[in-house]
């Protein structure tokens, strides 16, 4: 089914007599047993005001179209939405609705926040066919409860988004990556923490193959100035140099794309990175890439291994792989699960929207 | 302001309730004497007052849990209170409610510069959070103008903003985790020092829920390293529309100042008379602050200067030293005090799309003439968060009502042009009945469904946020 208006979508959901799989571009590996409801008929930029840093766009609009429109005005989605196609081997075109529904946020999250932090408003159809709006298109808005953030990252389980408003930001004039090689986990976290705790406005901090890479963005002279300052400040960890680094590949975890095994995202506080990685290694062979200054681990491991058995802090989500008797998302403690279940029951009483995708 | 009739059943429970609360709290933490409960009769929206049935001051998460469990068992409404600085009546009690003040919960639980977080009990004031980390060169970014007094608990309840949101975001963008006590006494941990939510983003839902979903007792907050330096520039213009266009051009040019503050002529004049900051005699003033090293600041201010020059400025005054910077901010920071000297005032908080600024300011000026009340505008222009100050005289019969009607008309205008009723103060009781202007029945039902899940008995701060006619069925259920 491919409704072309919000009202049509509401009818589809109201009249559904069984589970529905909500589909944007179908690139993020979220599937369930149900009739497919596509947002591909709900497309187009409703409003774009570069001078107000705001964009209102229909949920099924291809991400590429959104990014092209913003680039033409020297702006961008600053939270760096991930593109999962290389990692998951999926086809299709990512949509803006899919980005929001999965709160897909890249390396810049540590500085500007996640997708949810840039989401100003949503329109959605809940599981009973009610059309609901929340938030708006202005930067500061505390009018009523913030269902905007609740919908971000809800994987289509509370409602099907039809339109989203986003805060956009200027594209920087220049970018530089500063790297230090030959570090172990402990030294790497210390170096990234030093960079992120500096006044130099770091917009990315990753640890890949023994190499810490830190990103700076802004006006040309400013980037040069900060890169030099930062290299001096990080000298205690080793010789730092300006380097080339593929931030997009890091964002998408593309390097695990052509390797077999399951892939997980583990979210922890950065200082727990070394002991968490050690625990994961003790439990079997893993390959780890660290982003967010050590706060996000992309982990490649053998299929059907339950990584949660080995971590003692934070939480883990499996993003690739289906075997094994454990859920995709980290089980919540009982009182929290009660709240999540209660919300799902209220927004989707028949439990027909992406059933089983989240819990 | 209409509130539901206080429950005679609950009022009759006062002695029994006080006795049970004294069993779980320190003797001085249960306030039942009528002369003492009066201290809690209002918050910053002082036009409305009502002493609570009781006030309690728990000193731990366990004590908060005990209080809520007891009130839940006895069916007694609870109004959580931070420091009571809400301008929206968020902490205003009812005669049949217990005020739960978190002021005794003020410890720092953990500071971790490597992870760039601080964990505090929520009775701690906003400014003292920065105070706890500034020795190491860090700060907590959200800076509401009440930051000396306001508590983190209230900041979370209202999702408070401040002058520097354009770059650093508001409370919800700087909150990583909470310990929250549910109305039935259950303690839940949401989020933590990590970034991702494991499931639904409950943290985002809790922030800004105006004390209606639970009582947050501890919070993990993001702290940031202070920039190398900051410098403001003051630019005077011949008209509001010109100043508004300049703001838009600066943003379009890719400069992202940490603050862009806007003052109109009535506000400039009042501030001059009060603080003698030496502001130019003109229609509108922008104060723009940028951050970074000296070179970076020079570069950004040069760009801003070039853009401003295209808008025929009356004056461009760049601070040459700390003293001049302070003078530039002096007028802006004394704006509310200056207004208070002239008259009583009501401070509104609607947000509009930045592009609508000139239009909205014109309309407000017309309405000011129609209602016969003066209004001064001072606000965060970068994010469109307006703060019209309507002047009235509380001692003149009918003035408050006229002021409220004028205020409502301005807020309706904000919604009409694509904005919202409140950008950072919250709905409380002040804007409760205007919620119908921004939301239809389905929009409000979706929000109230959340409260049904978190607080099925509607005992936490029940008569706020949602228009009484809309919430009646939920409250009675």
Short mmCIF file of N, CA, C and O in Angstrom, two decimals, chain A residues 49-51 53 109-111 116-117 131-134 137-147 149-150 154 158 167 169-170 193 196-201 219 222 225-226 229 265 267-271 292 315 329 332 335-336 339-340 342-344 346-347 358, chain B residues 110 112 114-116 158-159 162 166-167 172-173 182 188-189 193-196 198-202 204 212 222 225-226 228 248 251-252 254 293 296 299 303 351-353 355 380 383 385 417 420-424 426 438-439 442-443 446-447 451-454:
data_model
loop_
_atom_site.label_atom_id
_atom_site.label_comp_id
_atom_site.label_asym_id
_atom_site.label_seq_id
_atom_site.Cartn_x
_atom_site.Cartn_y
_atom_site.Cartn_z
N UNK A 49 13.36 27.40 4.92
CA UNK A 49 13.77 28.78 5.16
C UNK A 49 15.22 28.80 5.63
O UNK A 49 15.48 28.66 6.83
N UNK A 50 16.15 28.98 4.71
CA UNK A 50 17.57 28.97 5.10
C UNK A 50 17.88 30.01 6.19
O UNK A 50 18.67 29.73 7.09
N UNK A 51 17.23 31.17 6.12
CA UNK A 51 17.52 32.22 7.09
C UNK A 51 16.98 31.92 8.47
O UNK A 51 17.34 32.56 9.45
N UNK A 53 16.96 28.60 9.43
CA UNK A 53 17.54 27.28 9.66
C UNK A 53 16.48 26.19 9.83
O UNK A 53 16.64 25.28 10.63
N UNK A 109 27.40 13.59 16.37
CA UNK A 109 26.49 13.57 17.51
C UNK A 109 27.12 14.11 18.79
O UNK A 109 26.46 14.74 19.61
N UNK A 110 28.41 13.81 18.99
CA UNK A 110 29.06 14.26 20.23
C UNK A 110 29.10 15.77 20.35
O UNK A 110 29.21 16.30 21.43
N UNK A 111 29.01 16.47 19.22
CA UNK A 111 29.08 17.93 19.31
C UNK A 111 27.71 18.59 19.11
O UNK A 111 27.33 19.47 19.88
N UNK A 116 17.30 13.35 17.01
CA UNK A 116 16.23 13.79 17.92
C UNK A 116 16.45 15.23 18.42
O UNK A 116 15.50 15.92 18.76
N UNK A 117 17.72 15.64 18.50
CA UNK A 117 18.01 17.00 18.96
C UNK A 117 17.77 18.05 17.89
O UNK A 117 17.73 19.24 18.17
N UNK A 131 -4.71 11.23 13.31
CA UNK A 131 -3.63 12.10 12.84
C UNK A 131 -3.24 13.02 13.99
O UNK A 131 -4.10 13.70 14.56
N UNK A 132 -1.96 13.03 14.33
CA UNK A 132 -1.49 13.81 15.47
C UNK A 132 -0.32 14.69 15.04
O UNK A 132 0.54 14.26 14.28
N UNK A 133 -0.30 15.94 15.55
CA UNK A 133 0.88 16.77 15.34
C UNK A 133 1.48 17.11 16.71
O UNK A 133 0.76 17.19 17.70
N UNK A 134 2.78 17.31 16.71
CA UNK A 134 3.45 17.69 17.95
C UNK A 134 4.69 18.50 17.59
O UNK A 134 5.26 18.33 16.53
N UNK A 137 7.72 24.18 14.00
CA UNK A 137 8.88 24.44 13.15
C UNK A 137 9.76 25.53 13.74
O UNK A 137 10.53 26.17 13.02
N UNK A 138 9.62 25.78 15.03
CA UNK A 138 10.48 26.78 15.65
C UNK A 138 11.49 26.10 16.59
O UNK A 138 11.26 25.01 17.08
N UNK A 139 12.59 26.81 16.76
CA UNK A 139 13.76 26.29 17.48
C UNK A 139 13.50 25.98 18.95
O UNK A 139 14.07 25.07 19.52
N UNK A 140 12.69 26.83 19.59
CA UNK A 140 12.44 26.63 21.02
C UNK A 140 10.94 26.46 21.20
O UNK A 140 10.17 27.32 20.82
N UNK A 141 10.56 25.35 21.81
CA UNK A 141 9.15 25.04 21.91
C UNK A 141 8.93 24.08 23.07
O UNK A 141 9.38 22.94 23.02
N UNK A 142 8.29 24.54 24.12
CA UNK A 142 8.00 23.66 25.25
C UNK A 142 6.49 23.59 25.48
O UNK A 142 6.02 23.40 26.60
N UNK A 143 5.73 23.76 24.38
CA UNK A 143 4.28 23.77 24.50
C UNK A 143 3.74 22.34 24.53
O UNK A 143 3.63 21.70 23.50
N UNK A 144 3.43 21.86 25.71
CA UNK A 144 2.93 20.50 25.86
C UNK A 144 4.06 19.49 25.89
O UNK A 144 5.23 19.84 25.90
N UNK A 145 3.68 18.20 25.94
CA UNK A 145 4.70 17.15 26.04
C UNK A 145 5.47 17.02 24.73
O UNK A 145 4.95 17.28 23.66
N UNK A 146 6.72 16.57 24.86
CA UNK A 146 7.61 16.43 23.71
C UNK A 146 7.45 15.03 23.10
O UNK A 146 8.26 14.13 23.34
N UNK A 147 6.40 14.87 22.29
CA UNK A 147 6.22 13.59 21.59
C UNK A 147 7.19 13.50 20.41
O UNK A 147 7.40 12.42 19.85
N UNK A 149 10.43 13.84 20.42
CA UNK A 149 11.57 12.98 20.75
C UNK A 149 11.11 11.53 20.94
O UNK A 149 11.84 10.60 20.63
N UNK A 150 9.90 11.36 21.43
CA UNK A 150 9.38 9.99 21.60
C UNK A 150 9.27 9.29 20.24
O UNK A 150 9.58 8.11 20.11
N UNK A 154 11.55 5.61 17.35
CA UNK A 154 10.52 4.66 17.78
C UNK A 154 10.28 3.59 16.71
O UNK A 154 9.39 2.76 16.85
N UNK A 158 5.05 3.44 17.15
CA UNK A 158 4.04 4.25 17.84
C UNK A 158 3.13 4.97 16.83
O UNK A 158 2.02 5.36 17.15
N UNK A 167 15.77 21.21 12.27
CA UNK A 167 16.70 22.33 12.34
C UNK A 167 17.89 21.97 11.45
O UNK A 167 18.40 20.86 11.54
N UNK A 169 21.78 23.34 9.74
CA UNK A 169 22.89 24.21 10.12
C UNK A 169 23.77 24.52 8.91
O UNK A 169 23.75 23.79 7.92
N UNK A 170 24.55 25.61 9.02
CA UNK A 170 25.42 25.96 7.89
C UNK A 170 26.50 24.90 7.64
O UNK A 170 26.99 24.29 8.58
N UNK A 193 39.30 11.94 24.96
CA UNK A 193 38.72 12.75 26.04
C UNK A 193 39.42 14.09 26.15
O UNK A 193 38.79 15.12 26.39
N UNK A 196 38.13 16.17 23.26
CA UNK A 196 36.74 16.59 23.46
C UNK A 196 36.60 17.52 24.65
O UNK A 196 35.64 18.28 24.75
N UNK A 197 37.56 17.46 25.56
CA UNK A 197 37.53 18.35 26.72
C UNK A 197 38.32 19.63 26.46
O UNK A 197 38.50 20.43 27.37
N UNK A 198 38.78 19.81 25.25
CA UNK A 198 39.51 21.03 24.89
C UNK A 198 38.52 22.09 24.41
O UNK A 198 37.38 21.76 24.10
N UNK A 199 38.95 23.33 24.33
CA UNK A 199 38.01 24.36 23.83
C UNK A 199 37.97 24.44 22.30
O UNK A 199 37.47 25.41 21.76
N UNK A 200 38.44 23.40 21.58
CA UNK A 200 38.60 23.54 20.13
C UNK A 200 37.45 22.99 19.31
O UNK A 200 37.58 22.77 18.11
N UNK A 201 36.32 22.73 19.96
CA UNK A 201 35.10 22.40 19.22
C UNK A 201 35.26 21.21 18.26
O UNK A 201 35.02 21.32 17.07
N UNK A 219 35.45 27.93 9.82
CA UNK A 219 36.11 28.80 8.87
C UNK A 219 37.56 28.35 8.70
O UNK A 219 38.17 27.86 9.64
N UNK A 222 40.31 29.38 11.13
CA UNK A 222 39.98 28.88 12.46
C UNK A 222 40.32 27.39 12.57
O UNK A 222 40.85 26.93 13.59
N UNK A 225 44.07 27.02 12.83
CA UNK A 225 44.50 27.44 14.17
C UNK A 225 44.22 26.36 15.21
O UNK A 225 45.08 25.96 15.98
N UNK A 226 42.98 25.83 15.17
CA UNK A 226 42.60 24.83 16.17
C UNK A 226 43.34 23.52 15.97
O UNK A 226 43.67 22.83 16.92
N UNK A 229 46.71 23.93 17.55
CA UNK A 229 46.59 23.92 19.01
C UNK A 229 46.37 22.49 19.52
O UNK A 229 46.98 22.05 20.49
N UNK A 265 25.85 -2.35 17.77
CA UNK A 265 26.23 -1.03 18.28
C UNK A 265 26.13 -1.10 19.80
O UNK A 265 25.08 -1.45 20.35
N UNK A 267 26.52 1.10 23.26
CA UNK A 267 26.53 2.48 23.75
C UNK A 267 26.97 2.49 25.21
O UNK A 267 26.32 1.88 26.06
N UNK A 268 28.07 3.17 25.48
CA UNK A 268 28.63 3.18 26.84
C UNK A 268 29.18 4.56 27.16
O UNK A 268 29.30 5.40 26.28
N UNK A 269 29.52 4.78 28.42
CA UNK A 269 30.25 6.01 28.70
C UNK A 269 31.69 5.79 28.25
O UNK A 269 32.24 4.70 28.41
N UNK A 270 32.31 6.83 27.65
CA UNK A 270 33.61 6.63 27.02
C UNK A 270 34.66 5.99 27.93
O UNK A 270 35.41 5.11 27.49
N UNK A 271 34.69 6.37 29.19
CA UNK A 271 35.74 5.84 30.06
C UNK A 271 35.62 4.33 30.28
O UNK A 271 36.55 3.70 30.76
N UNK A 292 32.34 8.46 18.66
CA UNK A 292 31.84 9.27 19.78
C UNK A 292 32.82 9.30 20.96
O UNK A 292 32.42 9.17 22.12
N UNK A 315 24.43 -0.33 26.91
CA UNK A 315 23.49 -1.25 26.28
C UNK A 315 23.93 -1.56 24.86
O UNK A 315 24.75 -0.84 24.28
N UNK A 329 16.86 -5.16 20.33
CA UNK A 329 17.12 -4.07 21.27
C UNK A 329 17.39 -4.63 22.67
O UNK A 329 16.90 -5.69 23.04
N UNK A 332 14.79 -3.83 28.59
CA UNK A 332 14.74 -2.76 29.59
C UNK A 332 14.42 -3.32 30.96
O UNK A 332 13.73 -4.34 31.07
N UNK A 335 10.55 -1.81 35.49
CA UNK A 335 9.70 -0.61 35.59
C UNK A 335 9.75 0.27 34.32
O UNK A 335 8.75 0.92 33.99
N UNK A 336 10.87 0.25 33.62
CA UNK A 336 10.98 1.02 32.38
C UNK A 336 10.19 0.32 31.27
O UNK A 336 9.47 0.97 30.49
N UNK A 339 6.63 1.13 31.29
CA UNK A 339 6.30 2.41 30.66
C UNK A 339 6.29 2.29 29.14
O UNK A 339 5.36 2.75 28.48
N UNK A 340 7.32 1.64 28.59
CA UNK A 340 7.40 1.49 27.13
C UNK A 340 6.20 0.71 26.60
O UNK A 340 5.58 1.09 25.60
N UNK A 342 3.34 0.33 28.05
CA UNK A 342 2.14 1.14 28.25
C UNK A 342 1.96 2.15 27.14
O UNK A 342 0.85 2.37 26.64
N UNK A 343 3.06 2.78 26.72
CA UNK A 343 2.99 3.77 25.63
C UNK A 343 2.59 3.10 24.33
O UNK A 343 1.75 3.60 23.59
N UNK A 344 3.19 1.94 24.04
CA UNK A 344 2.84 1.23 22.79
C UNK A 344 1.36 0.86 22.80
O UNK A 344 0.68 0.94 21.78
N UNK A 346 -1.02 2.41 24.24
CA UNK A 346 -1.88 3.58 24.05
C UNK A 346 -1.82 4.10 22.61
O UNK A 346 -2.84 4.49 22.06
N UNK A 347 -0.63 4.10 22.02
CA UNK A 347 -0.50 4.65 20.68
C UNK A 347 -0.88 3.65 19.59
O UNK A 347 -1.24 4.03 18.49
N UNK A 358 10.59 -3.64 17.81
CA UNK A 358 11.25 -3.04 18.97
C UNK A 358 11.05 -3.80 20.26
O UNK A 358 11.85 -3.71 21.18
N UNK B 110 28.56 12.95 41.18
CA UNK B 110 29.75 12.55 40.42
C UNK B 110 30.13 13.65 39.44
O UNK B 110 29.26 14.26 38.82
N UNK B 112 32.81 13.94 36.17
CA UNK B 112 33.76 13.18 35.38
C UNK B 112 34.11 13.97 34.11
O UNK B 112 33.31 14.05 33.19
N UNK B 114 36.56 13.33 31.97
CA UNK B 114 36.88 12.47 30.83
C UNK B 114 35.61 12.13 30.06
O UNK B 114 35.59 12.11 28.83
N UNK B 115 34.51 11.87 30.79
CA UNK B 115 33.24 11.57 30.13
C UNK B 115 32.40 12.83 29.91
O UNK B 115 31.30 12.76 29.34
N UNK B 116 32.87 13.95 30.40
CA UNK B 116 32.20 15.25 30.25
C UNK B 116 30.77 15.22 30.78
O UNK B 116 29.82 15.62 30.12
N UNK B 158 10.54 21.96 32.93
CA UNK B 158 10.10 22.94 31.95
C UNK B 158 10.95 22.92 30.68
O UNK B 158 10.71 23.72 29.78
N UNK B 159 11.98 22.08 30.64
CA UNK B 159 12.91 22.08 29.50
C UNK B 159 13.42 23.51 29.25
O UNK B 159 13.28 24.06 28.16
N UNK B 162 17.52 29.56 27.58
CA UNK B 162 18.44 30.60 28.01
C UNK B 162 18.91 31.37 26.81
O UNK B 162 18.40 31.19 25.70
N UNK B 166 21.11 29.00 20.90
CA UNK B 166 21.32 28.93 19.46
C UNK B 166 22.47 27.97 19.18
O UNK B 166 22.42 27.17 18.26
N UNK B 167 23.50 28.04 20.00
CA UNK B 167 24.64 27.14 19.79
C UNK B 167 24.55 25.87 20.63
O UNK B 167 24.88 24.79 20.16
N UNK B 172 16.88 19.76 27.28
CA UNK B 172 16.72 18.40 26.75
C UNK B 172 17.92 17.96 25.92
O UNK B 172 18.22 16.78 25.85
N UNK B 173 18.64 18.91 25.33
CA UNK B 173 19.81 18.57 24.53
C UNK B 173 21.06 18.37 25.39
O UNK B 173 22.11 17.98 24.89
N UNK B 182 8.23 7.52 40.36
CA UNK B 182 6.88 7.53 39.82
C UNK B 182 5.89 7.83 40.95
O UNK B 182 6.21 7.70 42.13
N UNK B 188 12.70 4.73 38.91
CA UNK B 188 13.19 4.27 37.61
C UNK B 188 14.46 5.02 37.23
O UNK B 188 14.63 6.19 37.58
N UNK B 189 15.35 4.31 36.55
CA UNK B 189 16.57 4.92 36.01
C UNK B 189 16.40 4.99 34.49
O UNK B 189 16.16 3.98 33.85
N UNK B 193 25.25 7.92 31.52
CA UNK B 193 26.35 8.70 30.96
C UNK B 193 26.61 8.38 29.50
O UNK B 193 27.49 8.95 28.88
N UNK B 194 25.83 7.44 28.94
CA UNK B 194 25.98 7.12 27.52
C UNK B 194 24.99 7.97 26.71
O UNK B 194 24.12 8.61 27.27
N UNK B 195 25.10 7.91 25.38
CA UNK B 195 24.30 8.82 24.55
C UNK B 195 23.00 8.22 24.03
O UNK B 195 21.96 8.86 24.03
N UNK B 196 23.05 6.99 23.55
CA UNK B 196 21.86 6.39 22.92
C UNK B 196 20.84 5.92 23.93
O UNK B 196 21.20 5.44 24.99
N UNK B 198 18.26 2.94 24.85
CA UNK B 198 18.19 1.54 24.42
C UNK B 198 16.88 1.22 23.72
O UNK B 198 16.81 0.29 22.92
N UNK B 199 15.84 1.96 24.00
CA UNK B 199 14.54 1.71 23.39
C UNK B 199 13.88 3.03 23.07
O UNK B 199 14.51 3.92 22.50
N UNK B 200 12.63 3.18 23.45
CA UNK B 200 11.94 4.46 23.24
C UNK B 200 12.65 5.57 24.01
O UNK B 200 13.18 5.33 25.10
N UNK B 201 12.62 6.77 23.49
CA UNK B 201 13.32 7.91 24.10
C UNK B 201 12.48 8.50 25.24
O UNK B 201 11.89 9.57 25.11
N UNK B 202 12.43 7.77 26.35
CA UNK B 202 11.61 8.23 27.48
C UNK B 202 12.20 9.49 28.11
O UNK B 202 11.46 10.33 28.64
N UNK B 204 13.53 12.02 26.60
CA UNK B 204 13.03 13.17 25.85
C UNK B 204 11.59 13.50 26.21
O UNK B 204 11.16 14.65 26.16
N UNK B 212 4.56 16.33 35.66
CA UNK B 212 3.32 15.55 35.61
C UNK B 212 3.55 14.06 35.43
O UNK B 212 2.60 13.29 35.49
N UNK B 222 25.30 16.92 30.66
CA UNK B 222 26.47 17.09 29.81
C UNK B 222 27.16 18.39 30.20
O UNK B 222 26.52 19.43 30.32
N UNK B 225 33.55 22.15 27.77
CA UNK B 225 34.71 22.98 28.03
C UNK B 225 34.40 24.41 27.61
O UNK B 225 33.81 24.64 26.55
N UNK B 226 34.79 25.35 28.46
CA UNK B 226 34.55 26.76 28.12
C UNK B 226 35.35 27.14 26.88
O UNK B 226 36.47 26.69 26.70
N UNK B 228 37.64 29.56 24.42
CA UNK B 228 38.81 30.37 24.79
C UNK B 228 38.42 31.79 25.17
O UNK B 228 39.02 32.40 26.04
N UNK B 248 18.58 37.36 9.94
CA UNK B 248 18.40 36.32 8.93
C UNK B 248 19.63 36.21 8.03
O UNK B 248 20.09 35.11 7.72
N UNK B 251 22.61 34.52 9.81
CA UNK B 251 22.44 33.07 9.89
C UNK B 251 22.69 32.42 8.52
O UNK B 251 23.37 31.41 8.41
N UNK B 252 22.16 33.06 7.48
CA UNK B 252 22.34 32.52 6.13
C UNK B 252 23.81 32.51 5.72
O UNK B 252 24.24 31.67 4.94
N UNK B 254 26.24 31.65 7.37
CA UNK B 254 26.99 30.55 7.94
C UNK B 254 27.67 30.88 9.26
O UNK B 254 28.42 30.09 9.80
N UNK B 293 38.89 31.79 19.85
CA UNK B 293 40.14 32.49 20.14
C UNK B 293 39.98 33.93 19.61
O UNK B 293 39.04 34.22 18.88
N UNK B 296 39.67 33.99 15.88
CA UNK B 296 38.37 33.50 15.42
C UNK B 296 37.28 34.52 15.66
O UNK B 296 36.40 34.74 14.83
N UNK B 299 37.53 37.31 13.18
CA UNK B 299 37.03 36.88 11.88
C UNK B 299 35.50 36.91 11.83
O UNK B 299 34.90 37.46 10.91
N UNK B 303 32.88 39.50 9.72
CA UNK B 303 31.80 39.04 8.84
C UNK B 303 30.46 39.65 9.23
O UNK B 303 29.71 40.14 8.39
N UNK B 351 7.16 31.68 20.70
CA UNK B 351 8.25 31.59 19.72
C UNK B 351 7.65 31.68 18.33
O UNK B 351 6.57 31.14 18.07
N UNK B 352 8.37 32.36 17.44
CA UNK B 352 7.89 32.50 16.06
C UNK B 352 9.03 32.17 15.10
O UNK B 352 10.20 32.21 15.48
N UNK B 353 8.71 31.83 13.85
CA UNK B 353 9.77 31.67 12.87
C UNK B 353 10.52 33.00 12.74
O UNK B 353 9.89 34.06 12.69
N UNK B 355 11.82 34.54 10.47
CA UNK B 355 11.43 35.37 9.31
C UNK B 355 10.18 36.20 9.57
O UNK B 355 9.89 37.13 8.84
N UNK B 380 15.30 36.47 22.35
CA UNK B 380 16.38 35.71 21.72
C UNK B 380 16.06 35.62 20.23
O UNK B 380 15.29 34.77 19.80
N UNK B 383 16.73 32.37 17.71
CA UNK B 383 15.83 31.22 17.71
C UNK B 383 14.35 31.63 17.72
O UNK B 383 13.48 30.80 17.89
N UNK B 385 12.54 33.15 19.86
CA UNK B 385 11.86 33.09 21.16
C UNK B 385 11.64 34.51 21.69
O UNK B 385 12.56 35.17 22.13
N UNK B 417 1.28 32.55 12.99
CA UNK B 417 2.37 32.73 12.01
C UNK B 417 3.31 31.52 11.97
O UNK B 417 4.37 31.58 11.34
N UNK B 420 4.71 29.01 18.38
CA UNK B 420 4.09 28.28 19.49
C UNK B 420 3.85 29.19 20.69
O UNK B 420 4.36 30.31 20.75
N UNK B 421 3.09 28.67 21.65
CA UNK B 421 2.68 29.46 22.82
C UNK B 421 3.83 29.74 23.77
O UNK B 421 3.88 30.78 24.41
N UNK B 422 4.74 28.78 23.91
CA UNK B 422 5.81 28.96 24.88
C UNK B 422 7.10 28.30 24.42
O UNK B 422 7.11 27.15 23.99
N UNK B 423 8.18 29.09 24.47
CA UNK B 423 9.47 28.61 23.98
C UNK B 423 10.34 28.03 25.06
O UNK B 423 11.15 27.14 24.82
N UNK B 424 10.18 28.56 26.30
CA UNK B 424 11.05 28.05 27.36
C UNK B 424 10.46 28.16 28.76
O UNK B 424 11.04 27.66 29.71
N UNK B 426 7.19 27.23 29.71
CA UNK B 426 6.25 26.15 30.01
C UNK B 426 4.81 26.65 30.00
O UNK B 426 4.55 27.85 29.97
N UNK B 438 -3.29 25.95 19.82
CA UNK B 438 -2.19 25.30 19.10
C UNK B 438 -2.49 23.85 18.73
O UNK B 438 -1.96 23.33 17.75
N UNK B 439 -3.31 23.19 19.55
CA UNK B 439 -3.52 21.75 19.35
C UNK B 439 -5.00 21.44 19.19
O UNK B 439 -5.83 22.01 19.89
N UNK B 442 -7.20 15.62 18.99
CA UNK B 442 -6.36 14.43 18.82
C UNK B 442 -4.94 14.69 19.31
O UNK B 442 -4.31 13.82 19.93
N UNK B 443 -4.43 15.91 19.04
CA UNK B 443 -3.08 16.26 19.50
C UNK B 443 -3.00 16.22 21.02
O UNK B 443 -2.03 15.71 21.60
N UNK B 446 -3.25 12.62 22.48
CA UNK B 446 -2.00 11.86 22.37
C UNK B 446 -1.06 12.22 23.53
O UNK B 446 -0.39 11.35 24.09
N UNK B 447 -1.04 13.50 23.90
CA UNK B 447 -0.18 13.91 25.02
C UNK B 447 -0.74 13.39 26.35
O UNK B 447 0.01 12.91 27.20
N UNK B 451 0.41 10.81 29.97
CA UNK B 451 0.20 10.97 31.41
C UNK B 451 -0.58 9.79 31.98
O UNK B 451 -0.30 9.31 33.08
N UNK B 452 -1.55 9.31 31.22
CA UNK B 452 -2.31 8.13 31.66
C UNK B 452 -1.38 6.96 31.96
O UNK B 452 -1.61 6.19 32.89
N UNK B 453 -0.32 6.82 31.14
CA UNK B 453 0.60 5.70 31.32
C UNK B 453 1.50 5.90 32.54
O UNK B 453 1.70 5.00 33.34
N UNK B 454 2.03 7.11 32.69
CA UNK B 454 2.98 7.37 33.77
C UNK B 454 2.28 7.58 35.12
O UNK B 454 2.82 7.25 36.16
#
